[in-house]
Short mmCIF file of C-alpha atoms in Angstrom, two decimals:
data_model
loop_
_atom_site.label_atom_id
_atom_site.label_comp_id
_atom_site.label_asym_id
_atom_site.label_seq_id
_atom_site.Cartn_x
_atom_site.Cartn_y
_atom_site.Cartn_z
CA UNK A 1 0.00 0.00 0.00
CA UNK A 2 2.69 2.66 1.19
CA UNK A 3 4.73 1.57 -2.32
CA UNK A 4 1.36 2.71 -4.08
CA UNK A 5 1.03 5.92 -2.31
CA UNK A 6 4.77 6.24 -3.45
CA UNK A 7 4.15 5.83 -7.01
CA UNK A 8 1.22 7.92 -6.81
CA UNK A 9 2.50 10.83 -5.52
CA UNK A 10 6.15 10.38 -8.13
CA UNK A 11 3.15 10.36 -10.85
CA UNK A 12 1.39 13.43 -9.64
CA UNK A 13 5.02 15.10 -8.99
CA UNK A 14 5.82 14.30 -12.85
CA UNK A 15 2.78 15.81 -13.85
CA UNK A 16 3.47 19.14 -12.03
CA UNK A 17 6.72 19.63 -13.05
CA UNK A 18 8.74 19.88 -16.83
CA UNK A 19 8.51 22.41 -19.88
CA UNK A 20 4.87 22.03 -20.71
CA UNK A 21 3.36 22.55 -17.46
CA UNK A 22 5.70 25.51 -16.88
CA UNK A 23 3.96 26.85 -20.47
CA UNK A 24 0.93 26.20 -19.78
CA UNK A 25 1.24 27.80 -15.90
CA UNK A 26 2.95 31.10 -17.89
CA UNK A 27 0.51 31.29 -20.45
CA UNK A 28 -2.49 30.83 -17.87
CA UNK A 29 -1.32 33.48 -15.60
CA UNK A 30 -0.92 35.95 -18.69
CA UNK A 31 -4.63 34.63 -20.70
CA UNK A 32 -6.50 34.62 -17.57
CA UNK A 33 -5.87 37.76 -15.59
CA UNK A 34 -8.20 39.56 -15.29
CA UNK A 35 -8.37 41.84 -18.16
CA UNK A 36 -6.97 39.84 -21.20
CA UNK A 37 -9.56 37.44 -21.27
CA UNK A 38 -12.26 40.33 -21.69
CA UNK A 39 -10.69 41.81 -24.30
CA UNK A 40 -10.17 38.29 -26.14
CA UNK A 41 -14.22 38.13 -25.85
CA UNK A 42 -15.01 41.98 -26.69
CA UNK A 43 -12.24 41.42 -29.83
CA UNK A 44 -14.15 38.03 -30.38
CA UNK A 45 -17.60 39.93 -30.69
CA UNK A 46 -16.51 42.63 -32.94
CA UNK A 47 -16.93 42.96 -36.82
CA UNK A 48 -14.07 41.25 -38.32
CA UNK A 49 -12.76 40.68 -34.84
CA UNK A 50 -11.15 44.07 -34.85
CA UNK A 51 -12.06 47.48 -32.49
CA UNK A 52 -10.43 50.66 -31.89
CA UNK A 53 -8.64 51.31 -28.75
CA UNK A 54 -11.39 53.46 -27.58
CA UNK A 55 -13.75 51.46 -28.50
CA UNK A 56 -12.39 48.09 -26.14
CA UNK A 57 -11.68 50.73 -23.76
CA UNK A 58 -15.54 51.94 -23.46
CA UNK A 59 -16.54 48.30 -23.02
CA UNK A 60 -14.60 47.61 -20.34
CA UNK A 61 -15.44 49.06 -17.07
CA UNK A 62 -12.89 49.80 -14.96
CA UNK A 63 -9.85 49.37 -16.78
CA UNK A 64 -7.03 52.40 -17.08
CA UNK A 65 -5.72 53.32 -19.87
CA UNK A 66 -2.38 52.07 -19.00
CA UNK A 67 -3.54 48.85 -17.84
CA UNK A 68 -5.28 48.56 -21.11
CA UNK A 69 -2.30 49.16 -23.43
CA UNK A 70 -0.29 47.03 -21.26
CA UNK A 71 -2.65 44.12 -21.84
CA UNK A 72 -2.99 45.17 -25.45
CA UNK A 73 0.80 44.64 -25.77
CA UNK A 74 0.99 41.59 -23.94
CA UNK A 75 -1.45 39.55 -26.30
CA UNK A 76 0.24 41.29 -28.92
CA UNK A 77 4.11 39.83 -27.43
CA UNK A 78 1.73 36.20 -27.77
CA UNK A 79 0.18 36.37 -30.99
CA UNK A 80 -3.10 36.39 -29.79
CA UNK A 81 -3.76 39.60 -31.70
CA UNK A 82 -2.01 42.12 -34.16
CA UNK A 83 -2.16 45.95 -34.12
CA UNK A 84 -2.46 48.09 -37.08
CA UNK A 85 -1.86 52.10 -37.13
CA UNK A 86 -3.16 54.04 -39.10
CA UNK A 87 -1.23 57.72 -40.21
CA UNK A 88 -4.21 59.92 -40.18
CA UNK A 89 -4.15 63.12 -37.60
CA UNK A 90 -5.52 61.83 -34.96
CA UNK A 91 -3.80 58.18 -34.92
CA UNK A 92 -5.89 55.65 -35.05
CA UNK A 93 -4.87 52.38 -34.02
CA UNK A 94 -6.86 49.16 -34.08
CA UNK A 95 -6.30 45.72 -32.94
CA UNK A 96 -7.45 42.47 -34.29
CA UNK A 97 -7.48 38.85 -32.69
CA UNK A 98 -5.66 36.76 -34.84
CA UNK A 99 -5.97 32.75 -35.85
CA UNK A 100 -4.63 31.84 -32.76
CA UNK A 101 -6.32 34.05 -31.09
CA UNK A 102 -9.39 32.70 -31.78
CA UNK A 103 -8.31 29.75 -31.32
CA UNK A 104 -8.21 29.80 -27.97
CA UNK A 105 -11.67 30.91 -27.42
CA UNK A 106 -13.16 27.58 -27.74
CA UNK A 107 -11.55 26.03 -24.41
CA UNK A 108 -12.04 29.60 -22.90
CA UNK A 109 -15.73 29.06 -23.74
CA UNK A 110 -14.96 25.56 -21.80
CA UNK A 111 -13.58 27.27 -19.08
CA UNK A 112 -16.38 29.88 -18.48
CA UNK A 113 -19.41 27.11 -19.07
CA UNK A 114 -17.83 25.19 -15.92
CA UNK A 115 -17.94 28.30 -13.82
CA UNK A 116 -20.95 29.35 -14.62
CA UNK A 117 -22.28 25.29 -14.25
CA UNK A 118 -20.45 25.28 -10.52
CA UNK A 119 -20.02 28.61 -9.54
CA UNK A 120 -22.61 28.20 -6.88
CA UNK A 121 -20.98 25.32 -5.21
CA UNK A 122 -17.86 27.24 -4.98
CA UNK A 123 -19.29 30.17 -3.13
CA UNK A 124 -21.10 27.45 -0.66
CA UNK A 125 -17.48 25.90 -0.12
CA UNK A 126 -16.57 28.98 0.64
CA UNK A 127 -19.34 30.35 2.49
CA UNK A 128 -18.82 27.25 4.80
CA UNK A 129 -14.99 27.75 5.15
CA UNK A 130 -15.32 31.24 6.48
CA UNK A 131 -17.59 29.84 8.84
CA UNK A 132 -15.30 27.68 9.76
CA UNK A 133 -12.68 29.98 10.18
CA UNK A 134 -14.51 32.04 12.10
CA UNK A 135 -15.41 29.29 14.56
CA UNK A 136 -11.88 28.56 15.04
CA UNK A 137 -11.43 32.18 16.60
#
């Protein structure tokens, strides 16, 4: 029994550790903060899956304009969308998701179907945690 707790807990090491768990940990931390996957949607939703600046930045609520740009770049640095500038007085500048940027809406899809399915149950564990917690005190 204690050799199959062993080789359990090697396996589940294995599977935590090495190049492709370290990408996928990198990318998830960059694709699921909390502005980038908003603008993946908004981007996803717009004609031609392009928008202006302005335009993402209207949609959001809440979001800075630095903290916008800076998550602009970022899916930019990934490929998950280009941006074009335009030479006209003012600049425009707008920003389109790319194939592999759409690409990755279908397990983001995925992702937000099994929140939505057990988001309910989460804030019940957590609900009874705090209670917990506050027992303990």
């Amino acid at each position: 029994m204690k050799e199959i707790k062993s080789k359990c807990l090697l396996e589940a090491v294995s599977m935590c550790s090495g190049e492709e768990v370290q990408a996928t940990r990198e990318f998830l931390t960059k694709i699921a903060d909390k502005w980038s996957i908003l603008v993946v949607v908004i981007l996803s939703k717009s004609p031609d899956h392009k928008a202006r600046f302005s335009e993402i930045k209207k949609v959001i609520e809440g979001i800075s304009q630095t903290m916008l740009t800076s998550t602009l770049r970022n899916l930019e640095k990934d490929g998950m969308l280009v941006r074009e500038i335009f030479p006209e007085i003012p600049p425009r500048v707008e920003y389109q998701l790319t194939k592999l940027g759409l690409s990755v809406l279908e397990p983001m899809k995925n992702f937000m179907d099994w929140v939505t399915e057990n988001w309910d149950e989460v804030k019940e564990s957590r609900k009874k945690f705090q209670e917990k917690e506050n027992n303990r005190k």
